[in-house]
Tab-separated table of N, CA, C and O in Angstrom:
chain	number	residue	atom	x	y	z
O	1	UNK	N	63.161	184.153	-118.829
O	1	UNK	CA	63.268	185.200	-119.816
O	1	UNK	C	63.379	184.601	-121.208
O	1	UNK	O	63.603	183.397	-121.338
O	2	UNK	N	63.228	185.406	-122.249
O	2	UNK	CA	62.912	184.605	-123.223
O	2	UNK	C	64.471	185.480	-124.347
O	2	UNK	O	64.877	186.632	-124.496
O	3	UNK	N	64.823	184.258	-124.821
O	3	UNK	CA	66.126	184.433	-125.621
O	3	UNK	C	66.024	185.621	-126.734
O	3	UNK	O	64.947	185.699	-127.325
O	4	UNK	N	66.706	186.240	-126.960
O	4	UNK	CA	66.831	187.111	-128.214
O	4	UNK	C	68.370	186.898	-128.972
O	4	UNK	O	69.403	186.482	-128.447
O	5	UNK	N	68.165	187.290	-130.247
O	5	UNK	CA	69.378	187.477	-131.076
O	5	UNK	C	70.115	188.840	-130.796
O	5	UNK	O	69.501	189.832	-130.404
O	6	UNK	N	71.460	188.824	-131.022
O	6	UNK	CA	71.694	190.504	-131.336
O	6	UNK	C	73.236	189.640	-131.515
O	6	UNK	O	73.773	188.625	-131.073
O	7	UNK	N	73.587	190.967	-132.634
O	7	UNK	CA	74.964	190.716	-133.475
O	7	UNK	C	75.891	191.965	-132.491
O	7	UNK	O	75.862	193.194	-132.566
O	8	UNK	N	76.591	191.151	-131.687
O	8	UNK	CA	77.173	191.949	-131.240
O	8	UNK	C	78.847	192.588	-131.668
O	8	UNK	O	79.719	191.981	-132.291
O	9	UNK	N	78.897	193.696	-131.218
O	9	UNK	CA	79.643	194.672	-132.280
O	9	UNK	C	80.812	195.145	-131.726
O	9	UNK	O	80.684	195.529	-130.564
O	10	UNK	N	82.108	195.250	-132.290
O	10	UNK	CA	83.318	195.962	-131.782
O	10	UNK	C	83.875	196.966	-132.437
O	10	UNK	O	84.336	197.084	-133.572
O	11	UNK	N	83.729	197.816	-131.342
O	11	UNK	CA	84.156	199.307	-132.100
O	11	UNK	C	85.773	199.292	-131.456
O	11	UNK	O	85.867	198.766	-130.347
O	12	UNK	N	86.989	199.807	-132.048
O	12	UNK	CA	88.016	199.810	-131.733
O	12	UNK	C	88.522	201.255	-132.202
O	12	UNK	O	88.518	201.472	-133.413
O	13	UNK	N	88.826	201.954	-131.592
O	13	UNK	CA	89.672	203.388	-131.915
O	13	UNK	C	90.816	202.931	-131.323
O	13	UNK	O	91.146	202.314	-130.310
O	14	UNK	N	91.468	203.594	-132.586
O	14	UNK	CA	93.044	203.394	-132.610
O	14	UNK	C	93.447	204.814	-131.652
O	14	UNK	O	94.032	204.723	-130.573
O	15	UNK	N	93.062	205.987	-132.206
O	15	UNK	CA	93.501	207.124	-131.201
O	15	UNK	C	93.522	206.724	-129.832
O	15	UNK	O	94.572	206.802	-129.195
O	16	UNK	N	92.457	206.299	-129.311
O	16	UNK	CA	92.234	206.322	-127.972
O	16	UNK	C	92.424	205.024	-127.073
O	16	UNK	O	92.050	204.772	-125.928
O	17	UNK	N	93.179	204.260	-128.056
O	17	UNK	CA	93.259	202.556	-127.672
O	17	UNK	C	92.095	202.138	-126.904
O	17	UNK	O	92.111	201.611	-125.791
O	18	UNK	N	91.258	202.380	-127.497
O	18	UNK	CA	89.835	202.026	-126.761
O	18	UNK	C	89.049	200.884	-127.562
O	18	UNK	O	88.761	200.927	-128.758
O	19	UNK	N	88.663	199.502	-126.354
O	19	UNK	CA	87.921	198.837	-127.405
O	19	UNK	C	86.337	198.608	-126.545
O	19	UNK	O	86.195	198.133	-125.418
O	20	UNK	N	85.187	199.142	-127.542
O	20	UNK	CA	83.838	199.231	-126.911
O	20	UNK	C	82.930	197.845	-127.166
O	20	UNK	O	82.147	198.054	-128.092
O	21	UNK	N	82.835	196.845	-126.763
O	21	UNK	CA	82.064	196.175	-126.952
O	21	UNK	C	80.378	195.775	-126.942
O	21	UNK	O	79.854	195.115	-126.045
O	22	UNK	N	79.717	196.277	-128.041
O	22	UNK	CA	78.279	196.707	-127.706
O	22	UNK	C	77.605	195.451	-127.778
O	22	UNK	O	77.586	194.902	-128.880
O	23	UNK	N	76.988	194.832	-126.708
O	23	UNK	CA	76.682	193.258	-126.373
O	23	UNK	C	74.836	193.498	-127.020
O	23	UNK	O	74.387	192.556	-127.673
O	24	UNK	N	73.935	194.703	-126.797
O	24	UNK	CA	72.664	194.838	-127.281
O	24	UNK	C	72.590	196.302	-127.696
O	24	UNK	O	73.491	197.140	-127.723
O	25	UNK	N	71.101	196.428	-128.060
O	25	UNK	CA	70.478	197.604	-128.774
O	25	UNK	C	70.188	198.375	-127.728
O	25	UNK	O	70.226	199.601	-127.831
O	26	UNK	N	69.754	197.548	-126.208
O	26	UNK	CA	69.097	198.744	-125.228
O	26	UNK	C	70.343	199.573	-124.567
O	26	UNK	O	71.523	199.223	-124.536
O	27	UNK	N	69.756	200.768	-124.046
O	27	UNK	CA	71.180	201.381	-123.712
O	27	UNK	C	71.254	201.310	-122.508
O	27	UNK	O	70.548	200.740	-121.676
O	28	UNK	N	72.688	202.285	-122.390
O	28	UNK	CA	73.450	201.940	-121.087
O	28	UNK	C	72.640	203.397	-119.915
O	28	UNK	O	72.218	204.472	-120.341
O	29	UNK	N	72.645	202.925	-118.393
O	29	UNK	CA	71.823	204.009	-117.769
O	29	UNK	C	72.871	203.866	-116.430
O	29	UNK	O	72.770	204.625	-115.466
O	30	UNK	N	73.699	202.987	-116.495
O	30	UNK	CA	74.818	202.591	-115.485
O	30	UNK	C	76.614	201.877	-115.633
O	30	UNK	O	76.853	200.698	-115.896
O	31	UNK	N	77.332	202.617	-115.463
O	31	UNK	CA	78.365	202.094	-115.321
O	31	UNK	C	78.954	201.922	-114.277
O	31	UNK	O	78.993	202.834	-113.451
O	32	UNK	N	79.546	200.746	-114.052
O	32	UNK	CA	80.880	200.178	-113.084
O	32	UNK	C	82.187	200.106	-113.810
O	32	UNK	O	82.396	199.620	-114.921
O	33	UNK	N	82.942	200.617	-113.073
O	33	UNK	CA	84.387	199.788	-113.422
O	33	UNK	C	84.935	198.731	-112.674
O	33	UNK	O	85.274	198.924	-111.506
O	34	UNK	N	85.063	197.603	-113.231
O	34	UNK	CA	85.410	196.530	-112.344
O	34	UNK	C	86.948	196.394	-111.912
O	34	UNK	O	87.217	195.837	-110.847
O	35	UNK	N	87.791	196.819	-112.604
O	35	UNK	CA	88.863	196.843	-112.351
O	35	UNK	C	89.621	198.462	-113.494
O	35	UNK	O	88.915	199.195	-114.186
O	36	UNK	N	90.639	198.542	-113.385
O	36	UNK	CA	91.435	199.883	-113.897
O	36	UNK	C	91.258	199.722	-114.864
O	36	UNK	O	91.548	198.697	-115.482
O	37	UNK	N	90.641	200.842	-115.355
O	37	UNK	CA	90.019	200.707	-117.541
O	37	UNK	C	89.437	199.621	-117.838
O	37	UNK	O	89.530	199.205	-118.993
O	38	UNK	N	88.775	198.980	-116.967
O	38	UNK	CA	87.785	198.448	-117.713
O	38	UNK	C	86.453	198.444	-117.265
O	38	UNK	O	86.601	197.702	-116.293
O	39	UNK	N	85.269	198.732	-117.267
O	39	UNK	CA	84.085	199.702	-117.593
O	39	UNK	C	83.014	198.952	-118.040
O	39	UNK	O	82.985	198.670	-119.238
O	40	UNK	N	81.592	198.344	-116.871
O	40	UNK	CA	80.910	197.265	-117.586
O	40	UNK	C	79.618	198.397	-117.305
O	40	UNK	O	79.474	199.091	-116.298
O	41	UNK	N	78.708	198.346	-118.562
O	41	UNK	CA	77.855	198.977	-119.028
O	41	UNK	C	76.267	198.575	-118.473
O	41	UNK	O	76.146	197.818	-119.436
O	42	UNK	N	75.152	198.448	-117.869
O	42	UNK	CA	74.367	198.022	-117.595
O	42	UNK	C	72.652	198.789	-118.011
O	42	UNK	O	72.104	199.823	-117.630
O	43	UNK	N	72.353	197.993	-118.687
O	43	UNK	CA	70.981	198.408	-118.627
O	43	UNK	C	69.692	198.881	-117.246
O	43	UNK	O	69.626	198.491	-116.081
O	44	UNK	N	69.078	199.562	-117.788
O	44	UNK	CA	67.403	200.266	-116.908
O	44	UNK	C	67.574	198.728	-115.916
O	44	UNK	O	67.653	198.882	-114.697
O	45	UNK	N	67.629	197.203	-116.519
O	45	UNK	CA	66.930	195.732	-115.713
O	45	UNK	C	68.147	195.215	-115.371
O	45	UNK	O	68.223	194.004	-115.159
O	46	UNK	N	69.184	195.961	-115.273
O	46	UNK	CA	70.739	195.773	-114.857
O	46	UNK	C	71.196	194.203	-115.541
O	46	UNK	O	71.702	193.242	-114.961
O	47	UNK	N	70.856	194.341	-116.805
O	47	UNK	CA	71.565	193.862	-117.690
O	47	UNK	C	72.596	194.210	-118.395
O	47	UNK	O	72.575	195.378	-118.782
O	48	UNK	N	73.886	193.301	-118.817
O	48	UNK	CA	75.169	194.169	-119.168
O	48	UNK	C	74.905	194.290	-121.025
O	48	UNK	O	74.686	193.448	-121.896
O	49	UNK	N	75.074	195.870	-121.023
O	49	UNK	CA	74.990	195.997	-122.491
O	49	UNK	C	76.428	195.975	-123.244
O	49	UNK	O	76.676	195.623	-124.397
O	50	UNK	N	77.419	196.528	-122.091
O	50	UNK	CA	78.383	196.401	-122.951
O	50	UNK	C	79.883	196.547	-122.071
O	50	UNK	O	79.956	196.533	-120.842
O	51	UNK	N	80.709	196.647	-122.745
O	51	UNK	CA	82.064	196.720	-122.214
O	51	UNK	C	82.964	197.591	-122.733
O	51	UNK	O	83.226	197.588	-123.936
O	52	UNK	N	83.498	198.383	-121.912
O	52	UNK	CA	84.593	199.095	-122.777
O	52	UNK	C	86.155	199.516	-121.391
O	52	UNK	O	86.395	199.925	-120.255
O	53	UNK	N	86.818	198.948	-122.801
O	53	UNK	CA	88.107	198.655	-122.206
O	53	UNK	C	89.178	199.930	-122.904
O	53	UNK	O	89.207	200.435	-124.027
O	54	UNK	N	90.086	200.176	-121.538
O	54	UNK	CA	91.021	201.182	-122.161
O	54	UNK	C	92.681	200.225	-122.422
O	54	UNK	O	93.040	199.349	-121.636
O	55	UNK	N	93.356	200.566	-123.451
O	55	UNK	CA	94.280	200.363	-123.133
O	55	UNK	C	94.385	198.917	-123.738
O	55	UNK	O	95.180	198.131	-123.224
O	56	UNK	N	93.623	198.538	-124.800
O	56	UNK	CA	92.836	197.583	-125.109
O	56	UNK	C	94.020	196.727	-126.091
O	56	UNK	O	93.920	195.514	-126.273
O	57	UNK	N	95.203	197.601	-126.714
O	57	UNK	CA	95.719	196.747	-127.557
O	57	UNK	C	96.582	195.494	-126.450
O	57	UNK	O	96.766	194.310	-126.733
O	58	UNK	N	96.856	195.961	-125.607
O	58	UNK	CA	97.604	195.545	-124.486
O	58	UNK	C	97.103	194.319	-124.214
O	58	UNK	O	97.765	193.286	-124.321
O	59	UNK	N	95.465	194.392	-123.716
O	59	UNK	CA	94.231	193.559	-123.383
O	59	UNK	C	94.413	192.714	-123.929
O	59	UNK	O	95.018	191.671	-123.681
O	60	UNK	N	93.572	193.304	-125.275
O	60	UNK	CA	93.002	192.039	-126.083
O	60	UNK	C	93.767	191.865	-127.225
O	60	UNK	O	93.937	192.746	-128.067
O	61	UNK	N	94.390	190.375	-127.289
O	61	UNK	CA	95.595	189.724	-128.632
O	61	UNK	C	95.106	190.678	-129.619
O	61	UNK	O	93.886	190.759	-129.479
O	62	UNK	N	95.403	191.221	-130.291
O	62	UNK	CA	95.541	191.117	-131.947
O	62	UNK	C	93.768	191.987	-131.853
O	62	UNK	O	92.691	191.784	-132.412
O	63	UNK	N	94.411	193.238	-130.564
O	63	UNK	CA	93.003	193.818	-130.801
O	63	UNK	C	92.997	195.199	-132.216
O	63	UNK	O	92.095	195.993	-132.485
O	64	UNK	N	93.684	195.115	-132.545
O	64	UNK	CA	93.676	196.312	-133.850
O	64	UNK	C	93.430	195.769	-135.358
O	64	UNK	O	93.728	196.280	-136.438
O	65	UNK	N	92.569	194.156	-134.942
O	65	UNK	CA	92.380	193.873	-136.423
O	65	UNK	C	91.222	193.148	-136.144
O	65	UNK	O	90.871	192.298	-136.963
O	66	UNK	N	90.381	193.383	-134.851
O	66	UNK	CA	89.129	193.519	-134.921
O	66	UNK	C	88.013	194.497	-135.357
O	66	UNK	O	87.823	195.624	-134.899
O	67	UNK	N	87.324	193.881	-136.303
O	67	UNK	CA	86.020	194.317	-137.278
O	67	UNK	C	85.243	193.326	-137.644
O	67	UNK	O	85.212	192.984	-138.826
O	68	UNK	N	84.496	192.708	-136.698
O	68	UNK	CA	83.921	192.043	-136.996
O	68	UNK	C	82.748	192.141	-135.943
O	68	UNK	O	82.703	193.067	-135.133
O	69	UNK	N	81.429	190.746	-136.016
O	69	UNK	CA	80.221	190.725	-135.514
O	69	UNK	C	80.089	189.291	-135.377
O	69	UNK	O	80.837	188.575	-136.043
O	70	UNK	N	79.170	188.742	-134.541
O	70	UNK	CA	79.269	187.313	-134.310
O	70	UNK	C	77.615	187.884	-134.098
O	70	UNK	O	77.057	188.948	-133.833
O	71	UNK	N	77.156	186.161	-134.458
O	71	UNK	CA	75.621	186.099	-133.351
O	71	UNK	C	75.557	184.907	-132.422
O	71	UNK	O	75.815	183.720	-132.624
O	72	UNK	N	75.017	185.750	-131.028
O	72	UNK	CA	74.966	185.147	-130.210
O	72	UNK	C	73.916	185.459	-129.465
O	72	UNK	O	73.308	186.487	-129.762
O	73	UNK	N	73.447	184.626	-128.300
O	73	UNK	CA	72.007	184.452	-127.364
O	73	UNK	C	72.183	185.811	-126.250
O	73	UNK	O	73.307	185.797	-125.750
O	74	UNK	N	71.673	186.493	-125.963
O	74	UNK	CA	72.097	187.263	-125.174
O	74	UNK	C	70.941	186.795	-124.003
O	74	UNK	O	70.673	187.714	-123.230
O	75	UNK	N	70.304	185.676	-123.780
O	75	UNK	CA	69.755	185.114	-122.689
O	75	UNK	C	70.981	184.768	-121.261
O	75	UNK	O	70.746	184.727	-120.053
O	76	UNK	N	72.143	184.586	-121.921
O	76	UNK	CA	72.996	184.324	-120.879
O	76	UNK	C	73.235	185.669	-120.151
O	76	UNK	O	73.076	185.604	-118.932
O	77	UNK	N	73.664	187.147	-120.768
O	77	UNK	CA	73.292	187.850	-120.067
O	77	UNK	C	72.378	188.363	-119.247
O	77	UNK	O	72.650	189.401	-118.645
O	78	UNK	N	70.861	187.595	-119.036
O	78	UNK	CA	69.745	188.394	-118.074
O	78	UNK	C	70.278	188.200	-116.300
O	78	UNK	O	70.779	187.157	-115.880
O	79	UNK	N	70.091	189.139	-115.653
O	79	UNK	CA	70.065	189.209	-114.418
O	79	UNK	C	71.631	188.522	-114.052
O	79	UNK	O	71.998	187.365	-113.847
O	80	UNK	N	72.312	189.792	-114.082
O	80	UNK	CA	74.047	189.656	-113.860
O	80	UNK	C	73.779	189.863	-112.133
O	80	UNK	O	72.684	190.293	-111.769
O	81	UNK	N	74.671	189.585	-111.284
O	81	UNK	CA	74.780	189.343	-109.858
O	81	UNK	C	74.833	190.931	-109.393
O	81	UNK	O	75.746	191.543	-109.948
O	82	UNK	N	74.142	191.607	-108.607
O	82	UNK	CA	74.382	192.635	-107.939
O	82	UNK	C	74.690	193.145	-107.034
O	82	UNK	O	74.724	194.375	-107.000
């Protein structure tokens, strides 16, 4: 498969202690939850688009002062184990 860019993105609501992690642009047509509140997103070629976690300040350190974007290969995501 051939590598692509994408700036992947964290959305964090404070109301809902929810943190959504959007890994690409294509969308989601499947979800799993792998374990209690947490929720892995999969594309049409069951690629993971994204993640979303409940309960997230708990989760993730010092998750209420995330706003930010990184770039990274999303080649490591093709063809997750099914």
């Amino acid at each position: 498969s051939r590598a692509r860019d994408y700036t992947m993105k964290f959305n964090y609501h404070p109301d809902a202690d929810s943190l959504y992690i959007d890994l690409s642009d294509r969308p989601s047509v499947e979800s799993r939850e792998v374990f209690e509140g947490v929720v892995l997103d999969y594309d049409s070629s069951g690629r993971l688009v994204g993640i979303d976690t409940d309960n997230a300040a708990g989760r993730v350190k010092y998750c209420r002062k995330v706003s930010c974007a990184r770039r990274f290969d999303l080649s490591v995501l093709d063809g997750p184990p099914r």
